Amino acid sequence: MASPAANMKIDGDRLWDSLMEMAQIGPGIAGGNNRQTVTDEDGEGRALFAKWCKAAGMSMGLDTMGNMFARREGTDPDALPVYVGSHLDTQPTGGKYDGVLGVLGGLELIRTLNDLDIKTKHPIVVTNWTNEEGTRFAPAMLSSGVFAGMHTQDWAYAREDADGKKFGDELARIGWQGDEEVGARKMHAMFELHIEQGPILEIEGKDVGVVTHGQGLSWTQVTILGKDSHTGSTPMPMRKNAGLGMARVLEKVEEIALSHAPHAVGAAGHIDVFPNSRNVIPGKVVFTVDLRSPDLAVIEDMEARLAAAVKEICDTMGLGYEMEKVGGFDPVTFDEGCVSAVRNAAERLGYSHMNLISGAGHDACWINRVAPTAMIMCPCVDGLSHNEAEEISKEWAVAGTDVLLHAVVETAEIVK
Ligand code: GLV
Ligand code: MN
Ligand code: MN
């Protein structure tokens, strides 16, 4: 028997308008966004989201990590809520959709249920997780990680940005530190809609990715210590060039990742060179090696080979070094029931779909440890993300959000 809401669809124009309005906050320098976590701009984005949630009749919860929980009541006071959501923070040169689509797609599904006067047995909660990006304060997915019990809150509060500011102080400063105990909430299920951030869906011509797994990640921060000295007058044999040591390590990172092709990747996106002056040989470099694979044994092998390479290179060159693991999570297998709800929704709605492994980390990767979880992905142009030129079409956003709506409503159970 067809469900009473079998044909319901979200309002694509309203979703798109909200995405564009949010993108006005924390504009980047090339058409994207710089709305980094717990900045004034993040505070402004949160206030806009909170205003929209209130207008949609939802109540707002705020926990001690600044995670926002906008709730639409269900008809059964004892039923656990179905959660949806993602993050509103961006990279320093981020796009308009990474994370934002999952939060505003969640809001749009609530607005649609309101328009159609559809009630669900389970409440639905739309979440904005704090500091997903991990760019200002490592690691990524910091607050969903605390929520899932992977990090302590004290450790998270003490994380420092490049200026030595602490995460906890900055969260309090922007006024979005709540009283609710982090991680106390119980979830019936959680769904995260996200752009793919890779090229597969576009190449395959599919509307929707049904995310079955997420690849694991390892972040090792490496500090190499040499000696600051004049670039012109220090003889080549007398140099202790930390920058050169890093260059040799990065060649090894490429080689190590390629040795596990095609399912492993490695790079350093964070590099600080000291003193960063044109005519001083760098006496210190600090960089973070990002290694990823869907296979835990491969990640462990790459970590061990990285450690050996740093030791060998630095010992040979007479440089000092330190290594610290600053982030990581094991490969993820999403919940079969939630994954089926996503696949069934795409099927019923007539959207073409395929299974995907997420290449990026997501809040869903941590929440999967404490609740049944799945993800939905939509294509993005040329697979480009973490770039201000990140782009999606309105049709792709609509397909993903329609699937989110149907998967959530099926799980939250329509009351006839
Ligand atoms: C999170 O955005 C990650 O995959 O690094
Ligand atoms: Mn994201
Ligand atoms: Mn991101």
Coordinates of C-alpha atoms and ligand atoms in Angstrom, one line a residue, residues 86-87 98-99 132-133 192 194 197 360-362 386, ligand 2:
S86 CA 25.7 18.2 9.6
H87 CA 27.8 21.4 10.2
D98 CA 30.0 21.3 2.5
G99 CA 28.1 20.7 5.7
E132 CA 33.4 19.6 12.0
E133 CA 36.2 21.0 9.8
E192 CA 23.5 13.1 7.4
H194 CA 26.3 15.8 2.4
Q197 CA 33.3 16.0 -2.3
A360 CA 35.8 12.5 3.7
G361 CA 35.2 12.4 7.4
H362 CA 31.8 13.4 8.7
H386 CA 37.4 22.4 0.2
Ligands
MN2 MN 31.6 18.5 5.7

